[in-house]
Amino acid sequence: MAASNAQQSRAEAAMLDYDAIIIGAGISGMYQLYRLRELGMLVRLFEAGTGVGGTWYWNRYPGARFDSESYSYQYSFSQELLDEWSWSEHFAAQPETLRYLNYVADKFELRRDIQFRSRVTSAHYQEDARAWDVTLHDGSRHRSRFLITAIGPLSAPTLPRVEGVDSFQGQSFHTATWPHEPVSFVGKRVAVIGTGATGVQTIAEVAKTVGYLTVFQRTPNWCKPLHNGKIDEATQKKIKAGYTEMFRRCQETYACFLHNPDPRGTFEVTAEEREAFLEQQYASPGFGMWQGNFRDMLTNREANAIVSEFVARKIRERVKDQKVADKLIPRDHGFGTRRVPMETKYYEAYNQPNVQLVDIKETPIERITPKGVKTSDTEYEFDIIIYATGFDAITGSFDRIDIRGLGGLRLKDKWRGGPQTFLGVQVEGYPNMFMLVGPHTALGNIPRSIEYNVDWVTGLIRYMRERNLTRADARPEAVMAWTAYVKETGKGLLSNEVNSWMTGINSNVEGKQIRTIARYSGSAPAYRKWCDGVAEKGYLELMLA
Ligand SMILES: Cc1cc2nc3c(=O)[nH]c(=O)nc-3n(C[C@H](O)[C@H](O)[C@H](O)COP(=O)(O)OP(=O)(O)OC[C@H]3O[C@@H](n4cnc5c(N)ncnc54)[C@H](O)[C@@H]3O)c2cc1C
């Protein structure tokens, strides 16, 4: 009787709406859709926004641009696409990247399978049907065999945990939900709250036209000049001719960037050589100084202190008022142990008479008022408040969906003590759910990791379909082994001793005050080797049925 019930349920399952549901139309979801279509699958992609692009659709704030070199960030899967698209700058601004992603959506006719304005509120696994039951914010329900989350590591915006945010009577914006219409700062009194990577880009841009800018800083970050530039025709030809070699390099480097750690140790060179090397790094474009520094810079405290002192000196040189410079120099972490914001004339903004820095560790924000911001010693009045307060990173977008696996267990509850995954792709007890850029996966120059992630998931689905398999779940021992490995890769890294979104801390989010390992810190090649091994041996770490 049990068997016939099961058969009946399978029949029900055959009446699923789709073979696969993808959540999110950023770089991950778009590419996953393309690949699953190649397998001849019926796929639906649900996206909360009104267009494609994910990060580059939402983050329209002034100054938003790449920290990765544009060409190293783009998709590599289509030679035709690579030939057709030319980047105008080494580090493109958000509008260009959004144009690029729309171009990709048009070229591969992705939109016909994408449903916009569709926020997924819940996804429940049904064991009988071996299917996912997905509900949208409008109450509509959709069932599919596979569920693929492409919901982004930095896509759940957070506001500061202070009272009165809704009471402000001027205009206010979070950088990640910036309006589609232009915002003018001319003659306006503007506040920027937050000095992370986004805040730094915003401040430098707003300072160009603002009436008066007040920056509220809790934690200063070590910022490094971006050194962006236009790409002229000759350079364009050279870059394009070198794509094969460039993508090969990205495959080999630790974090898929063009930069790789220098093989020398900090103390294996003379003081003069060291100084010259750091000068050269500081003057080079992009993340080189972070990702391509001496090999021990992120593990050896003394080595790290040397680089930090070098950058502190630069800040003191660039900021005229030494009291302000002092406030801008981080004291609680070393260079590179948190995400390094890239900047263009950020420090110089503080030399303007109409830009003021408020250290909210000294004078905390007590509340947002109808007129502005009240700190412990002053009430500031503003026309515009910009919240550059970042994201509930990595697990935040998962926590905002009611995801339930076997026995109705909520993913949020399962991960209460920190995520546990297999390869950052699967969670035990959540069969047929695959995560792209989930916790515990290699990040770095993210599209390089995305393409690998998507191809791996596609390979697994192809394998299942060829064998008529309809259920994939991670074995508990595989999850334990992978999670232990992820923890192991973080050992000895100075970044794991620091509070940041990379160690699962967000003081604006309840329950995120304890450090967890949400991020894989090993090398991307090691990650791929492990994943390739799993596929080559026939996915023994998964329970396939
Ligand atoms: C300002 C900024 C700059 C960055 N710069 C770089 C850089 O230079 N280099 C780099 O490598 N990385 C950078 N990143 C990281 C960036 O997020 C990734 O590079 C990449 O865009 C991630 O793509 P994704 O498709 O995985 O996620 P996202 O681009 O975040 O897309 C996720 C999509 O899922 C949708 N979504 C989420 N939840 C739901 C739901 N419940 N229902 C429906 N839809 C949902 C969102 O609306 C979003 O469109 C940056 C991030 C930010 C915020």
Short mmCIF file of C-alpha atoms in Angstrom, two decimals, residues 66-291:
data_model
loop_
_atom_site.label_atom_id
_atom_site.label_comp_id
_atom_site.label_asym_id
_atom_site.label_seq_id
_atom_site.Cartn_x
_atom_site.Cartn_y
_atom_site.Cartn_z
CA PHE A 66 33.27 47.80 -9.87
CA ASP A 67 36.27 47.00 -7.73
CA SER A 68 37.00 44.08 -10.03
CA GLU A 69 38.45 44.94 -13.43
CA SER A 70 35.40 45.14 -15.72
CA TYR A 71 36.70 42.57 -18.22
CA SER A 72 37.70 40.10 -15.50
CA TYR A 73 34.19 40.37 -14.01
CA GLN A 74 32.12 39.75 -17.15
CA TYR A 75 30.69 36.37 -18.22
CA SER A 76 33.21 34.19 -20.03
CA PHE A 77 30.91 31.44 -21.31
CA SER A 78 30.13 32.92 -24.73
CA GLN A 79 32.88 33.94 -27.14
CA GLU A 80 30.30 35.81 -29.19
CA LEU A 81 29.31 37.87 -26.17
CA LEU A 82 32.95 38.56 -25.35
CA ASP A 83 33.53 39.75 -28.91
CA GLU A 84 30.44 41.93 -29.00
CA TRP A 85 30.79 43.79 -25.71
CA SER A 86 33.49 46.41 -25.02
CA TRP A 87 33.98 47.99 -21.60
CA SER A 88 34.60 51.71 -21.61
CA GLU A 89 36.52 51.85 -18.31
CA HIS A 90 38.83 49.55 -16.39
CA PHE A 91 36.36 49.69 -13.49
CA ALA A 92 32.95 50.32 -14.97
CA ALA A 93 30.26 52.32 -13.19
CA GLN A 94 26.92 50.73 -12.31
CA PRO A 95 24.93 52.07 -15.31
CA GLU A 96 27.32 50.43 -17.76
CA THR A 97 27.21 47.09 -15.91
CA LEU A 98 23.43 47.19 -15.84
CA ARG A 99 23.42 47.91 -19.60
CA TYR A 100 25.72 44.92 -20.08
CA LEU A 101 23.45 42.58 -18.11
CA ASN A 102 20.41 43.79 -20.05
CA TYR A 103 22.33 43.15 -23.24
CA VAL A 104 23.00 39.59 -22.07
CA ALA A 105 19.30 39.10 -21.23
CA ASP A 106 18.32 40.32 -24.71
CA LYS A 107 20.94 38.35 -26.55
CA PHE A 108 19.96 35.05 -24.95
CA GLU A 109 16.25 35.91 -24.75
CA LEU A 110 16.22 35.25 -21.04
CA ARG A 111 13.26 37.46 -20.17
CA ARG A 112 10.64 35.07 -21.53
CA ASP A 113 11.26 32.75 -18.56
CA ILE A 114 11.66 35.49 -15.96
CA GLN A 115 8.77 36.77 -13.88
CA PHE A 116 9.61 40.19 -12.42
CA ARG A 117 7.95 41.89 -9.43
CA SER A 118 7.77 38.45 -7.87
CA ARG A 119 9.24 38.14 -4.39
CA VAL A 120 9.43 34.57 -3.13
CA THR A 121 8.17 34.46 0.44
CA SER A 122 8.30 30.74 1.12
CA ALA A 123 9.65 27.52 -0.32
CA HIS A 124 8.57 24.24 1.26
CA TYR A 125 9.88 20.83 0.28
CA GLN A 126 7.30 18.11 -0.24
CA GLU A 127 8.82 14.70 0.23
CA ASP A 128 5.90 12.81 -1.35
CA ALA A 129 6.25 14.62 -4.64
CA ARG A 130 9.99 15.22 -4.33
CA ALA A 131 9.21 18.78 -5.22
CA TRP A 132 9.38 22.34 -3.95
CA ASP A 133 6.25 24.34 -3.32
CA VAL A 134 7.14 28.00 -3.82
CA THR A 135 4.90 30.89 -2.78
CA LEU A 136 5.19 34.47 -4.02
CA HIS A 137 4.24 37.62 -2.14
CA ASP A 138 0.94 37.75 -4.07
CA GLY A 139 0.01 34.33 -2.68
CA SER A 140 0.45 32.44 -5.95
CA ARG A 141 2.01 28.97 -5.66
CA HIS A 142 4.32 27.18 -8.05
CA ARG A 143 5.76 23.67 -7.89
CA SER A 144 8.98 22.38 -9.32
CA ARG A 145 11.37 19.46 -8.98
CA PHE A 146 14.42 21.62 -8.33
CA LEU A 147 14.82 24.87 -6.45
CA ILE A 148 17.86 27.00 -7.19
CA THR A 149 18.59 29.97 -5.00
CA ALA A 150 20.45 32.78 -6.76
CA ILE A 151 19.48 35.35 -4.17
CA GLY A 152 22.85 37.01 -3.71
CA PRO A 153 25.43 37.29 -0.93
CA LEU A 154 24.84 41.05 -0.60
CA SER A 155 21.20 41.61 -1.43
CA ALA A 156 19.34 41.97 1.90
CA PRO A 157 19.77 45.66 2.87
CA THR A 158 19.89 46.63 6.54
CA LEU A 159 19.09 49.91 8.26
CA PRO A 160 20.71 51.07 11.50
CA ARG A 161 19.01 49.85 14.64
CA VAL A 162 18.02 53.29 15.87
CA GLU A 163 14.61 54.71 16.58
CA GLY A 164 12.81 57.15 14.38
CA VAL A 165 13.95 56.08 10.90
CA ASP A 166 10.37 56.44 9.62
CA SER A 167 9.87 59.82 11.26
CA PHE A 168 12.31 61.75 9.05
CA GLN A 169 10.47 64.31 6.93
CA GLY A 170 13.12 64.88 4.28
CA GLN A 171 14.16 62.41 1.60
CA SER A 172 15.94 59.24 2.72
CA PHE A 173 17.44 56.39 0.75
CA HIS A 174 19.26 53.16 1.38
CA THR A 175 22.04 52.83 -1.18
CA ALA A 176 20.81 49.36 -2.21
CA THR A 177 17.27 50.53 -3.00
CA TRP A 178 18.26 53.76 -4.69
CA PRO A 179 15.54 55.37 -6.84
CA HIS A 180 15.66 55.03 -10.62
CA GLU A 181 15.31 58.81 -11.03
CA PRO A 182 18.31 61.13 -10.51
CA VAL A 183 18.72 62.70 -7.05
CA SER A 184 20.24 66.19 -6.84
CA PHE A 185 22.46 67.20 -3.91
CA VAL A 186 23.08 70.75 -5.08
CA GLY A 187 22.51 73.18 -2.22
CA LYS A 188 21.25 70.36 0.02
CA ARG A 189 22.27 69.34 3.52
CA VAL A 190 23.05 65.65 3.16
CA ALA A 191 23.91 62.96 5.70
CA VAL A 192 25.68 59.72 4.83
CA ILE A 193 25.53 57.07 7.53
CA GLY A 194 28.13 54.36 7.05
CA THR A 195 31.68 54.24 5.72
CA GLY A 196 31.99 50.74 4.26
CA ALA A 197 32.73 50.07 0.59
CA THR A 198 29.42 51.60 -0.50
CA GLY A 199 29.60 54.61 1.83
CA VAL A 200 33.11 55.45 0.62
CA GLN A 201 32.00 55.45 -3.04
CA THR A 202 28.89 57.49 -2.20
CA ILE A 203 30.70 60.10 -0.10
CA ALA A 204 33.33 60.85 -2.74
CA GLU A 205 30.65 61.32 -5.39
CA VAL A 206 28.14 63.30 -3.31
CA ALA A 207 30.92 65.63 -2.10
CA LYS A 208 31.37 66.87 -5.69
CA THR A 209 28.04 68.71 -5.80
CA VAL A 210 26.62 68.80 -2.28
CA GLY A 211 25.64 71.91 -0.32
CA TYR A 212 26.87 70.48 2.99
CA LEU A 213 27.77 66.86 3.71
CA THR A 214 27.91 65.25 7.14
CA VAL A 215 29.40 61.76 7.34
CA PHE A 216 28.51 59.58 10.31
CA GLN A 217 31.27 57.04 10.82
CA ARG A 218 31.23 54.17 13.29
CA THR A 219 34.12 52.08 11.95
CA PRO A 220 36.74 53.54 9.65
CA ASN A 221 38.00 51.20 6.95
CA TRP A 222 41.35 50.96 5.21
CA CYS A 223 40.63 52.38 1.77
CA LYS A 224 42.88 52.24 -1.24
CA PRO A 225 42.87 54.35 -4.43
CA LEU A 226 41.10 52.63 -7.33
CA HIS A 227 43.07 54.34 -10.10
CA ASN A 228 40.34 53.91 -12.66
CA GLY A 229 40.72 55.03 -16.26
CA LYS A 230 39.05 54.98 -19.67
CA ILE A 231 40.06 52.21 -22.04
CA ASP A 232 41.40 53.61 -25.32
CA GLU A 233 41.12 51.76 -28.62
CA ALA A 234 44.62 50.29 -28.62
CA THR A 235 44.27 49.04 -25.04
CA GLN A 236 40.83 47.64 -25.87
CA LYS A 237 42.31 45.54 -28.68
CA LYS A 238 45.06 44.30 -26.40
CA ILE A 239 42.65 43.40 -23.60
CA LYS A 240 40.35 41.54 -25.96
CA ALA A 241 43.19 39.66 -27.60
CA GLY A 242 44.27 38.52 -24.14
CA TYR A 243 40.92 37.19 -22.88
CA THR A 244 41.87 33.51 -22.99
CA GLU A 245 45.03 34.16 -21.03
CA MET A 246 43.20 36.50 -18.61
CA PHE A 247 40.46 34.00 -17.76
CA ARG A 248 43.09 31.29 -17.37
CA ARG A 249 44.87 33.52 -14.87
CA CYS A 250 41.65 34.11 -12.95
CA GLN A 251 41.28 30.33 -12.71
CA GLU A 252 44.68 30.06 -11.11
CA THR A 253 44.70 32.90 -8.61
CA TYR A 254 43.62 32.46 -5.00
CA ALA A 255 40.39 34.45 -5.27
CA CYS A 256 39.83 34.59 -9.06
CA PHE A 257 41.13 38.16 -9.31
CA LEU A 258 43.85 39.19 -11.72
CA HIS A 259 46.00 39.69 -8.61
CA ASN A 260 47.72 36.93 -6.66
CA PRO A 261 49.82 37.17 -3.48
CA ASP A 262 53.47 38.02 -4.01
CA PRO A 263 55.49 34.86 -3.25
CA ARG A 264 57.86 36.82 -0.98
CA GLY A 265 57.39 37.23 2.74
CA THR A 266 57.34 40.76 4.15
CA PHE A 267 60.60 40.27 6.03
CA GLU A 268 62.42 38.49 3.22
CA VAL A 269 63.13 41.84 1.54
CA THR A 270 65.02 44.90 2.76
CA ALA A 271 63.14 47.84 4.27
CA GLU A 272 63.85 49.87 1.09
CA GLU A 273 62.54 47.13 -1.19
CA ARG A 274 59.47 46.80 0.99
CA GLU A 275 58.74 50.51 0.85
CA ALA A 276 59.21 50.61 -2.92
CA PHE A 277 56.91 47.60 -3.33
CA LEU A 278 54.17 49.16 -1.18
CA GLU A 279 54.47 52.46 -3.06
CA GLN A 280 54.06 50.61 -6.31
CA GLN A 281 51.06 48.67 -4.95
CA TYR A 282 49.39 51.84 -3.68
CA ALA A 283 49.81 53.43 -7.11
CA SER A 284 48.45 50.39 -9.00
CA PRO A 285 44.81 50.00 -10.06
CA GLY A 286 42.33 47.86 -8.17
CA PHE A 287 42.70 45.26 -5.47
CA GLY A 288 46.43 44.54 -6.02
CA MET A 289 47.51 45.92 -2.68
CA TRP A 290 44.98 43.66 -0.93
CA GLN A 291 45.07 40.52 -3.06
#
